[in-house]
Amino acid sequence: IIASREASPIAAGENDADGDERGISLGDGPALTNRLMGNIWESSGGVGSYAESVRRLMMEPAAFFDETDPSDTLARPLIFAAISCSIGAAANVFWTVVLGAIQIMTQTSFMAPVYSQEAVMGETTFYSLFWLTYPVHGIAGLFVGGAITQLFLLLFSAGGRGYIGTVKAGCYATAPALLFLIPCCGNVVGGIWMFVLQIIGLIHIHKSPPGAVIAAVLLPTFLCCCCIVMAFLAFGATLAAMMGPQFVEILRQVQPPG
């Protein structure tokens, strides 16, 4: 039966069509089975597969994303992102509370004594609430950010595997959130690696040129920064126009007689 199926042109055509939909071919060799099954997280699940997926995303991201099926559902990738974001959020809440308590007990803040205990407690509460809700707005950001990224990918003739593939890249790019467990530098290193991992994921899931993917990811960030700068400049100009005469009068009052 196996021999007849291999020799059958109809069966070969079915396999070729399936391969074309998933972006693979029968000539891929051993990688064919892995790609049809999906990556280790999507094909098995569980604590062990999560740990192995994180390890591979940190050490072998290209191979992991090559095995990711861009046409499959988002259920398991979203669960992966929720786990990663929750661990990162819990770590940040812990370190925020610990560092805030240290500041209150030792009064070592560089703003002391202006930076009062009430200010420290308020800042600690604010950041704790932010990180407690991080899994929620983090998941929501994957859909909104995925839509924006997909739009710019299409503008650069990339993103041919669709919106689901783009969101999947963002979901698995949350793996470095575990680096938030490291105090002080964990957020910076984890944030940078998440950004890089998203680019790697988009390149390998969409099979797109690196230059097009990098441009599609960086351009929205650049435009957002430009809008923020323009908003601050407009606010500053408005404030200066309103406070200008009063500021000049204040200078005259404090000017020494002469």
XYZ file of N, CA and C in Angstrom:
774
model
N 0.844 -1.210 0.000
C 0.000 0.000 0.000
C 0.868 1.245 0.000
N 1.932 1.234 0.830
C 2.839 2.391 0.880
C 3.514 2.602 -0.454
N 3.945 1.489 -1.065
C 4.637 1.602 -2.349
C 3.716 2.152 -3.418
N 2.461 1.674 -3.427
C 1.528 2.162 -4.439
C 1.204 3.623 -4.226
N 1.138 4.052 -2.971
C 0.846 5.467 -2.697
C 1.998 6.341 -3.145
N 3.226 5.878 -2.890
C 4.382 6.668 -3.321
C 4.440 6.758 -4.830
N 3.973 5.698 -5.520
C 4.045 5.703 -6.972
C 2.874 6.419 -7.606
N 1.813 6.662 -6.826
C 0.607 7.262 -7.383
C 0.795 8.751 -7.623
N 0.603 9.220 -8.855
C 0.725 10.666 -9.110
C -0.349 11.473 -8.418
N -1.537 10.858 -8.161
C -2.604 11.599 -7.472
C -2.195 11.886 -6.043
N -1.626 10.848 -5.378
C -1.185 11.039 -4.005
C -0.071 12.048 -3.932
N 0.836 11.980 -4.905
C 1.936 12.949 -4.912
C 1.405 14.350 -5.101
N 0.388 14.488 -5.964
C -0.189 15.807 -6.170
C -0.841 16.343 -4.928
N -1.526 15.424 -4.155
C -2.126 15.869 -2.912
C -1.077 16.343 -1.935
N 0.027 15.594 -1.849
C 1.097 15.998 -0.941
C 1.725 17.305 -1.372
N 1.887 17.480 -2.689
C 2.473 18.733 -3.172
C 1.569 19.906 -2.854
N 0.246 19.696 -3.026
C -0.675 20.794 -2.739
C -0.638 21.151 -1.271
N -0.591 20.122 -0.410
C -0.512 20.386 1.032
C 0.780 21.091 1.380
N 1.840 20.684 0.717
C 3.120 21.319 0.974
C 3.144 22.753 0.533
N 2.499 23.043 -0.608
C 2.475 24.422 -1.080
C 1.723 25.310 -0.112
N 0.609 24.789 0.463
C -0.154 25.599 1.403
C 0.653 25.915 2.638
N 1.513 25.010 3.085
C 2.281 25.213 4.300
C 3.656 25.809 4.018
N 3.969 26.026 2.743
C 5.252 26.627 2.420
C 6.397 25.652 2.452
N 6.134 24.345 2.189
C 7.178 23.351 2.211
C 7.061 22.493 0.967
N 8.039 21.679 0.732
C 8.029 20.779 -0.401
C 8.479 19.414 0.043
N 8.225 18.399 -0.820
C 8.597 17.042 -0.463
C 10.090 16.859 -0.411
N 10.824 17.799 -0.942
C 12.270 17.688 -0.922
C 12.905 18.193 0.345
N 12.089 18.560 1.325
C 12.650 19.096 2.558
C 13.271 18.028 3.446
N 13.033 16.750 3.143
C 13.666 15.687 3.899
C 13.078 15.528 5.274
N 13.918 15.280 6.310
C 13.402 15.041 7.662
C 12.617 16.205 8.236
N 12.897 17.414 7.756
C 12.172 18.577 8.294
C 10.698 18.566 7.913
N 10.330 17.757 6.856
C 8.944 17.734 6.404
C 8.002 17.274 7.507
N 8.360 16.195 8.201
C 7.497 15.667 9.256
C 7.307 16.668 10.371
N 8.392 17.322 10.791
C 8.301 18.302 11.873
C 7.402 19.469 11.500
N 7.501 19.930 10.265
C 6.707 21.088 9.868
C 5.238 20.730 9.746
N 4.944 19.506 9.271
C 3.560 19.095 9.192
C 2.955 18.924 10.574
N 3.751 18.474 11.548
C 3.271 18.288 12.911
C 3.238 19.606 13.681
N 3.999 20.594 13.257
C 4.122 21.832 14.002
C 5.309 21.769 14.944
N 5.597 22.887 15.601
C 6.710 22.887 16.547
C 6.357 22.059 17.776
N 7.311 21.896 18.661
C 7.136 20.997 19.805
C 6.003 21.447 20.716
N 5.781 22.757 20.839
C 4.711 23.241 21.708
C 3.344 22.951 21.096
N 3.196 23.145 19.803
C 1.910 22.943 19.155
C 1.591 21.466 18.962
N 2.615 20.609 18.899
C 2.376 19.193 18.648
C 2.196 18.374 19.920
N 2.675 18.887 21.062
C 2.578 18.087 22.282
C 1.969 18.874 23.446
N 2.589 19.970 23.846
C 2.108 20.730 24.987
C 2.642 20.175 26.290
N 2.305 20.830 27.396
C 2.777 20.382 28.685
C 3.956 21.195 29.178
N 4.321 20.982 30.443
C 5.404 21.735 31.066
C 6.723 21.460 30.366
N 6.974 20.180 30.077
C 8.232 19.829 29.423
C 8.373 20.472 28.055
N 7.300 20.463 27.271
C 7.374 21.055 25.937
C 7.496 22.578 26.016
N 6.904 23.194 27.052
C 7.066 24.645 27.209
C 8.527 24.988 27.489
N 9.136 24.260 28.417
C 10.538 24.512 28.744
C 11.429 24.280 27.531
N 11.162 23.224 26.779
C 11.972 22.942 25.589
C 11.745 24.006 24.519
N 10.504 24.473 24.386
C 10.218 25.528 23.406
C 10.965 26.808 23.753
N 10.982 27.169 25.035
C 11.718 28.361 25.458
C 13.205 28.195 25.179
N 13.730 27.023 25.465
C 15.156 26.777 25.213
C 15.478 26.932 23.731
N 14.629 26.368 22.880
C 14.885 26.436 21.445
C 14.702 27.864 20.926
N 13.727 28.580 21.464
C 13.539 29.964 21.033
C 14.722 30.836 21.437
N 15.353 30.508 22.539
C 16.526 31.256 22.986
C 17.785 30.865 22.218
N 17.903 29.580 21.914
C 19.141 29.061 21.341
C 19.043 28.741 19.848
N 17.857 28.293 19.399
C 17.684 27.884 18.002
C 16.385 28.471 17.438
N 16.248 29.780 17.435
C 14.962 30.368 17.023
C 14.610 30.099 15.563
N 15.596 30.098 14.690
C 15.303 29.888 13.266
C 14.701 28.506 13.036
N 15.285 27.474 13.661
C 14.762 26.119 13.499
C 13.363 25.991 14.090
N 13.127 26.634 15.226
C 11.807 26.574 15.863
C 10.753 27.189 14.956
N 11.021 28.369 14.407
C 10.029 29.036 13.562
C 9.866 28.323 12.223
N 10.905 27.654 11.741
C 10.765 26.874 10.514
C 9.777 25.734 10.692
N 9.663 25.218 11.913
C 8.750 24.117 12.200
C 7.338 24.597 12.548
N 7.142 25.901 12.635
C 5.849 26.449 13.023
C 4.923 26.538 11.820
N 3.738 25.978 11.956
C 2.740 26.000 10.888
C 1.999 27.334 10.912
N 2.181 28.177 9.883
C 1.543 29.504 9.915
C 0.045 29.474 9.690
N -0.503 28.336 9.265
C -1.935 28.275 8.964
C -2.751 27.636 10.078
N -2.095 27.174 11.136
C -2.801 26.508 12.225
C -3.469 27.553 13.121
N -4.244 27.085 14.091
C -4.982 27.993 14.967
C -4.037 28.716 15.926
N -4.577 29.748 16.578
C -3.782 30.568 17.501
C -3.940 30.130 18.953
N -4.703 29.086 19.210
C -5.001 28.716 20.593
C -3.736 28.429 21.397
N -2.916 27.514 20.928
C -1.736 27.133 21.687
C -0.680 28.243 21.714
N -0.428 28.962 20.620
C 0.499 30.101 20.719
C 0.058 31.151 21.734
N -1.243 31.403 21.826
C -1.737 32.373 22.800
C -1.549 31.870 24.228
N -1.730 30.567 24.433
C -1.467 29.996 25.760
C 0.008 30.148 26.107
N 0.868 29.909 25.131
C 2.310 30.085 25.353
C 2.619 31.523 25.751
N 2.034 32.476 25.027
C 2.269 33.891 25.332
C 1.721 34.252 26.706
N 0.557 33.703 27.063
C -0.033 33.998 28.375
C 0.857 33.485 29.501
N 1.423 32.291 29.328
C 2.320 31.744 30.347
C 3.567 32.607 30.480
N 4.176 32.943 29.356
C 5.404 33.742 29.387
C 5.158 35.116 29.995
N 4.067 35.772 29.575
C 3.759 37.103 30.105
C 3.440 37.044 31.597
N 2.770 35.987 32.034
C 2.429 35.866 33.453
C 3.679 35.687 34.305
N 4.613 34.868 33.828
C 5.865 34.679 34.569
C 6.653 35.983 34.625
N 6.743 36.663 33.488
C 7.449 37.941 33.474
C 6.782 38.981 34.342
N 5.442 39.012 34.340
C 4.712 39.971 35.162
C 4.915 39.687 36.639
N 4.847 38.407 37.029
C 5.048 38.047 38.434
C 6.449 38.439 38.899
N 7.442 38.232 38.041
C 8.814 38.605 38.393
C 8.936 40.109 38.592
N 8.299 40.888 37.708
C 8.387 42.341 37.823
C 7.658 42.861 39.048
N 6.510 42.269 39.372
C 5.799 42.669 40.583
C 6.661 42.395 41.810
N 7.285 41.226 41.839
C 8.131 40.859 42.973
C 9.281 41.848 43.136
N 10.008 42.116 42.060
C 11.171 43.007 42.163
C 10.745 44.453 42.418
N 9.605 44.864 41.893
C 9.117 46.219 42.160
C 8.820 46.407 43.639
N 8.140 45.427 44.236
C 7.812 45.510 45.664
C 9.084 45.456 46.509
N 10.005 44.554 46.159
C 11.244 44.410 46.934
C 12.079 45.682 46.868
N 12.281 46.218 45.676
C 13.100 47.426 45.544
C 12.411 48.627 46.197
N 11.067 48.702 46.087
C 10.354 49.783 46.750
C 10.498 49.709 48.262
N 10.432 48.481 48.803
C 10.601 48.308 50.248
C 12.009 48.682 50.691
N 12.996 48.334 49.871
C 14.383 48.685 50.209
C 14.559 50.195 50.228
N 13.970 50.878 49.248
C 14.065 52.336 49.210
C 13.423 52.967 50.447
N 12.264 52.450 50.843
C 11.575 53.020 52.002
C 12.370 52.782 53.274
N 12.928 51.583 53.425
C 13.634 51.240 54.655
C 14.991 51.921 54.769
N 15.668 52.100 53.655
C 17.035 52.646 53.700
C 17.110 54.103 53.290
N 16.042 54.616 52.634
C 16.053 55.999 52.144
C 17.284 56.264 51.286
N 17.561 55.342 50.376
C 18.739 55.475 49.513
C 18.405 56.080 48.160
N 17.170 56.510 47.987
C 16.792 57.080 46.705
C 17.617 58.326 46.406
N 18.004 58.458 45.125
C 18.808 59.624 44.739
C 18.002 60.914 44.838
N 16.680 60.787 44.974
C 15.832 61.972 45.109
C 15.556 62.322 46.575
N 16.027 61.510 47.508
C 15.758 61.778 48.930
C 16.387 63.109 49.327
N 15.725 63.926 50.204
C 14.459 63.605 50.874
C 13.217 64.027 50.101
N 13.417 64.627 48.891
C 12.260 65.057 48.107
C 11.416 63.849 47.707
N 12.086 62.751 47.394
C 11.409 61.514 46.996
C 10.939 60.808 48.261
N 9.762 61.151 48.727
C 9.274 60.713 50.031
C 8.819 59.260 50.003
N 8.504 58.757 51.203
C 7.999 57.400 51.305
C 6.675 57.246 50.565
N 5.845 58.287 50.635
C 4.567 58.235 49.934
C 4.779 58.121 48.428
N 5.774 58.855 47.929
C 6.062 58.780 46.500
C 6.556 57.399 46.106
N 7.419 56.815 46.933
C 7.932 55.474 46.661
C 6.793 54.462 46.663
N 5.911 54.557 47.668
C 4.786 53.631 47.744
C 3.836 53.808 46.559
N 3.620 55.067 46.145
C 2.753 55.306 44.995
C 3.336 54.743 43.720
N 4.647 54.947 43.529
C 5.304 54.409 42.335
C 5.281 52.881 42.344
N 5.536 52.297 43.516
C 5.522 50.842 43.626
C 4.140 50.284 43.316
N 3.105 50.941 43.827
C 1.743 50.491 43.564
C 1.395 50.599 42.089
N 1.803 51.707 41.469
C 1.499 51.918 40.047
C 2.138 50.836 39.184
N 3.431 50.602 39.376
C 4.111 49.598 38.559
C 3.617 48.190 38.870
N 3.253 47.934 40.113
C 2.713 46.614 40.463
C 1.395 46.360 39.735
N 0.522 47.369 39.712
C -0.743 47.223 38.999
C -0.513 47.061 37.500
N 0.481 47.788 36.976
C 0.786 47.671 35.546
C 1.202 46.251 35.202
N 2.100 45.691 36.003
C 2.596 44.346 35.699
C 1.566 43.272 36.008
N 0.675 43.512 36.959
C -0.381 42.548 37.230
C -1.339 42.422 36.046
N -1.541 43.512 35.321
C -2.413 43.476 34.142
C -1.641 43.238 32.849
N -0.337 43.039 32.962
C 0.501 42.854 31.775
C 0.047 41.690 30.900
N -0.296 40.516 31.465
C -0.758 39.430 30.590
C -1.980 39.811 29.759
N -2.874 40.637 30.323
C -4.093 41.004 29.601
C -3.778 41.963 28.460
N -3.135 43.101 28.790
C -2.865 44.048 27.707
C -1.728 43.569 26.808
N -0.910 42.620 27.305
C 0.111 42.033 26.449
C -0.502 41.182 25.354
N -1.497 40.357 25.714
C -2.187 39.529 24.723
C -2.964 40.403 23.746
N -3.644 41.433 24.274
C -4.374 42.346 23.391
C -3.419 43.035 22.423
N -2.223 43.395 22.919
C -1.236 44.038 22.062
C -0.749 43.140 20.945
N -0.767 41.821 21.168
C -0.351 40.895 20.110
C -1.281 40.986 18.902
N -2.584 41.145 19.152
C -3.533 41.243 18.048
C -3.444 42.603 17.360
N -3.387 43.673 18.158
C -3.313 45.015 17.565
C -1.966 45.216 16.858
N -0.892 44.869 17.572
C 0.428 44.996 16.956
C 0.592 44.090 15.752
N -0.017 42.887 15.822
C 0.055 41.986 14.673
C -0.630 42.554 13.450
N -1.754 43.231 13.660
C -2.464 43.839 12.532
C -1.640 44.951 11.895
N -1.021 45.783 12.739
C -0.183 46.873 12.213
C 1.033 46.308 11.485
N 1.677 45.318 12.102
C 2.854 44.712 11.474
C 2.490 44.043 10.156
N 1.359 43.344 10.131
C 0.939 42.677 8.903
C 0.684 43.684 7.789
N 0.106 44.820 8.134
C -0.136 45.867 7.137
C 1.168 46.349 6.522
N 2.161 46.614 7.369
C 3.442 47.095 6.849
C 4.210 45.987 6.132
N 4.034 44.751 6.556
C 4.654 43.638 5.823
C 4.112 43.572 4.402
N 2.817 43.736 4.258
C 2.214 43.710 2.926
C 2.680 44.898 2.086
N 2.906 46.038 2.748
C 3.413 47.205 2.013
C 4.803 46.947 1.448
N 5.561 46.088 2.120
C 6.904 45.749 1.663
C 6.936 44.392 0.947
N 5.771 43.966 0.462
C 5.656 42.706 -0.291
C 6.129 41.512 0.520
N 5.839 41.512 1.806
C 6.155 40.385 2.680
C 4.856 39.964 3.369
N 4.959 39.080 4.346
C 3.781 38.675 5.099
C 2.809 37.836 4.308
N 3.336 37.043 3.359
C 2.454 36.246 2.511
C 1.729 35.128 3.218
N 2.163 34.742 4.411
C 1.509 33.649 5.142
C 0.333 34.124 5.985
N 0.034 35.420 5.941
C -1.189 35.897 6.557
C -1.034 36.407 7.978
N -2.145 36.932 8.464
C -2.205 37.564 9.786
C -1.916 36.579 10.905
N -2.401 35.347 10.779
C -2.185 34.359 11.832
C -0.694 34.086 12.015
N 0.029 33.973 10.923
C 1.470 33.767 11.019
C 2.173 34.915 11.722
N 1.722 36.136 11.468
C 2.324 37.304 12.117
C 2.049 37.301 13.620
N 0.825 36.986 14.004
C 0.493 36.929 15.427
C 1.250 35.798 16.110
N 1.422 34.673 15.419
C 2.190 33.568 15.992
C 3.625 33.985 16.290
N 4.232 34.724 15.375
C 5.597 35.199 15.619
C 5.646 36.055 16.878
N 4.633 36.911 17.067
C 4.582 37.734 18.266
C 4.361 36.916 19.525
N 3.532 35.880 19.432
C 3.271 35.027 20.601
C 4.546 34.343 21.077
N 5.264 33.735 20.166
C 6.472 33.005 20.556
C 7.627 33.948 20.894
N 7.536 35.194 20.436
C 8.569 36.178 20.780
C 8.467 36.633 22.230
N 7.425 36.194 22.953
C 7.310 36.539 24.373
C 8.166 35.648 25.261
N 8.813 34.646 24.701
C 9.629 33.725 25.505
C 10.680 34.443 26.361
N 11.368 35.486 25.837
C 12.366 36.169 26.672
C 11.787 36.905 27.875
N 10.465 36.926 28.027
C 9.881 37.534 29.229
C 10.354 36.824 30.490
N 10.819 35.588 30.355
C 11.358 34.866 31.507
C 12.634 35.520 32.032
N 13.298 36.300 31.172
C 14.492 37.015 31.623
C 14.153 38.115 32.619
N 12.858 38.466 32.728
C 12.453 39.463 33.709
C 12.705 38.977 35.134
N 12.949 37.676 35.281
C 13.283 37.134 36.590
C 14.613 37.675 37.102
N 15.446 38.153 36.190
C 16.744 38.719 36.567
C 16.534 40.182 36.950
N 16.902 40.601 38.141
C 16.660 41.992 38.543
C 17.517 42.968 37.750
N 17.027 44.189 37.652
C 17.721 45.331 37.037
C 17.860 45.179 35.524
N 18.720 44.266 35.051
C 19.014 44.191 33.621
C 18.082 43.252 32.872
N 17.283 42.451 33.575
C 16.440 41.464 32.917
C 15.429 42.076 31.972
N 14.818 43.189 32.364
C 13.822 43.838 31.508
C 14.445 44.351 30.221
N 15.620 44.950 30.320
C 16.278 45.509 29.132
C 16.687 44.395 28.173
N 17.392 43.393 28.699
C 17.857 42.290 27.853
C 16.671 41.528 27.273
N 15.668 41.250 28.114
C 14.495 40.531 27.635
C 13.727 41.305 26.585
N 13.578 42.613 26.778
C 12.861 43.427 25.800
C 13.553 43.469 24.457
N 14.887 43.596 24.469
C 15.645 43.618 23.210
C 15.540 42.274 22.500
N 15.665 41.189 23.264
C 15.622 39.859 22.649
C 14.222 39.540 22.127
N 13.185 40.039 22.783
C 11.825 39.866 22.268
C 11.673 40.552 20.914
N 12.237 41.735 20.789
C 12.163 42.476 19.535
C 12.895 41.722 18.422
N 14.104 41.249 18.736
C 14.897 40.511 17.745
C 14.209 39.198 17.387
N 13.642 38.531 18.388
C 12.996 37.247 18.154
C 11.765 37.394 17.265
N 11.059 38.492 17.403
C 9.909 38.723 16.537
C 10.348 38.859 15.084
N 11.431 39.574 14.851
C 11.938 39.734 13.488
C 12.353 38.389 12.913
N 13.073 37.581 13.703
C 13.485 36.256 13.239
C 12.257 35.407 12.912
N 11.247 35.471 13.784
C 10.038 34.696 13.549
C 9.319 35.101 12.278
N 9.206 36.394 12.028
C 8.534 36.868 10.819
C 9.301 36.454 9.562
N 10.614 36.502 9.635
C 11.424 36.109 8.482
C 11.186 34.646 8.129
N 11.180 33.783 9.132
C 11.102 32.346 8.863
C 9.676 31.856 8.677
N 8.712 32.468 9.345
C 7.323 32.051 9.141
C 6.816 32.501 7.783
N 7.100 33.746 7.414
C 6.612 34.282 6.142
C 7.551 33.997 4.981
N 8.740 33.454 5.275
C 9.739 33.201 4.219
C 9.991 34.472 3.417
N 10.182 35.573 4.132
C 10.355 36.887 3.513
C 11.791 37.366 3.665
N 12.239 38.271 2.800
C 13.600 38.814 2.916
C 13.790 39.552 4.233
N 14.942 39.401 4.873
C 15.175 40.079 6.158
C 15.009 41.587 6.076
N 15.467 42.192 4.991
C 15.367 43.642 4.868
C 13.935 44.129 4.888
N 13.056 43.418 4.184
C 11.644 43.818 4.154
C 11.004 43.672 5.527
N 11.330 42.605 6.239
C 10.757 42.379 7.562
C 11.252 43.431 8.551
N 12.551 43.700 8.533
C 13.110 44.704 9.443
C 12.489 46.070 9.187
N 12.338 46.430 7.923
C 11.719 47.720 7.591
C 10.266 47.758 8.053
N 9.542 46.649 7.870
C 8.135 46.610 8.265
C 7.961 46.691 9.772
N 8.940 46.209 10.532
C 8.856 46.261 11.993
C 9.327 47.613 12.535
N 10.382 48.152 11.945
C 10.960 49.391 12.462
C 10.174 50.632 12.051
N 9.582 50.600 10.870
C 8.890 51.799 10.377
C 7.733 52.222 11.280
N 6.854 51.328 11.725
C 5.796 51.771 12.655
C 6.352 52.352 13.948
N 7.443 51.740 14.461
C 8.068 52.273 15.679
C 8.604 53.669 15.450
N 9.238 53.875 14.305
C 9.790 55.189 13.976
C 8.676 56.222 13.842
N 7.602 55.865 13.161
C 6.485 56.801 12.991
C 5.835 57.130 14.326
N 5.733 56.117 15.202
C 5.151 56.356 16.529
C 6.019 57.325 17.323
N 7.343 57.138 17.263
C 8.251 58.048 17.970
C 8.146 59.465 17.421
N 8.024 59.590 16.109
C 7.881 60.917 15.502
C 6.596 61.598 15.980
N 5.523 60.835 16.078
C 4.259 61.411 16.556
C 4.375 61.865 18.002
N 5.062 61.085 18.823
C 5.242 61.459 20.227
C 6.067 62.734 20.337
N 7.157 62.817 19.564
C 8.007 64.010 19.592
C 7.221 65.232 19.137
N 6.445 65.075 18.072
C 5.647 66.210 17.577
C 4.604 66.635 18.601
N 4.023 65.679 19.302
C 3.029 66.012 20.328
C 3.673 66.791 21.470
N 4.874 66.375 21.889
C 5.583 67.095 22.949
C 5.968 68.498 22.492
N 6.419 68.628 21.259
C 6.781 69.952 20.747
C 5.560 70.863 20.684
N 4.429 70.313 20.229
C 3.202 71.115 20.171
C 2.754 71.528 21.572
N 2.863 70.598 22.520
C 2.490 70.922 23.899
C 3.419 71.988 24.471
N 4.724 71.861 24.198
C 5.680 72.851 24.689
C 5.453 74.218 24.093
N 5.153 74.243 22.782
C 4.894 75.528 22.132
C 3.635 76.189 22.696
N 2.599 75.385 22.918
C 1.356 75.916 23.493
C 1.578 76.444 24.900
N 2.332 75.678 25.696
C 2.616 76.108 27.065
C 3.445 77.381 27.093
N 4.413 77.466 26.181
C 5.248 78.669 26.117
C 4.433 79.889 25.710
N 3.495 79.678 24.770
C 2.653 80.798 24.348
C 1.747 81.274 25.477
N 1.284 80.352 26.305
C 0.400 80.718 27.409
C 1.155 81.315 28.582
N 2.341 80.808 28.858
C 3.086 81.214 30.039
C 4.178 82.232 29.737
N 4.363 82.542 28.448
C 5.452 83.443 28.078
C 5.428 84.776 28.804
N 4.351 85.544 28.737
C 4.320 86.847 29.421
C 4.497 86.720 30.939
N 3.891 85.725 31.539
C 4.041 85.545 32.979
C 5.484 85.202 33.336
N 6.149 84.391 32.490
C 7.533 84.014 32.753
C 8.446 85.235 32.676
N 8.188 86.128 31.706
C 8.988 87.354 31.590
C 8.781 88.242 32.804
N 7.543 88.338 33.293
C 7.264 89.164 34.469
C 7.974 88.601 35.697
N 8.008 87.294 35.834
C 8.707 86.670 36.958
C 10.191 86.985 36.914
N 10.773 86.941 35.706
C 12.197 87.273 35.570
C 12.476 88.716 35.964
N 11.570 89.614 35.623
C 11.754 91.004 35.994
C 11.688 91.202 37.503
N 10.824 90.456 38.167
C 10.687 90.586 39.606
C 11.902 90.063 40.343
N 12.504 89.016 39.827
C 13.667 88.439 40.520
C 14.969 89.081 40.079
N 14.924 89.949 39.056
C 16.149 90.599 38.594
C 16.640 91.581 39.657
N 17.922 91.474 40.022
C 18.459 92.369 41.051
C 18.462 93.812 40.570
N 18.240 94.732 41.490
C 18.217 96.157 41.087
C 19.592 96.594 40.606
N 19.610 97.406 39.698
C 20.928 97.852 39.213
C 20.869 99.026 38.373
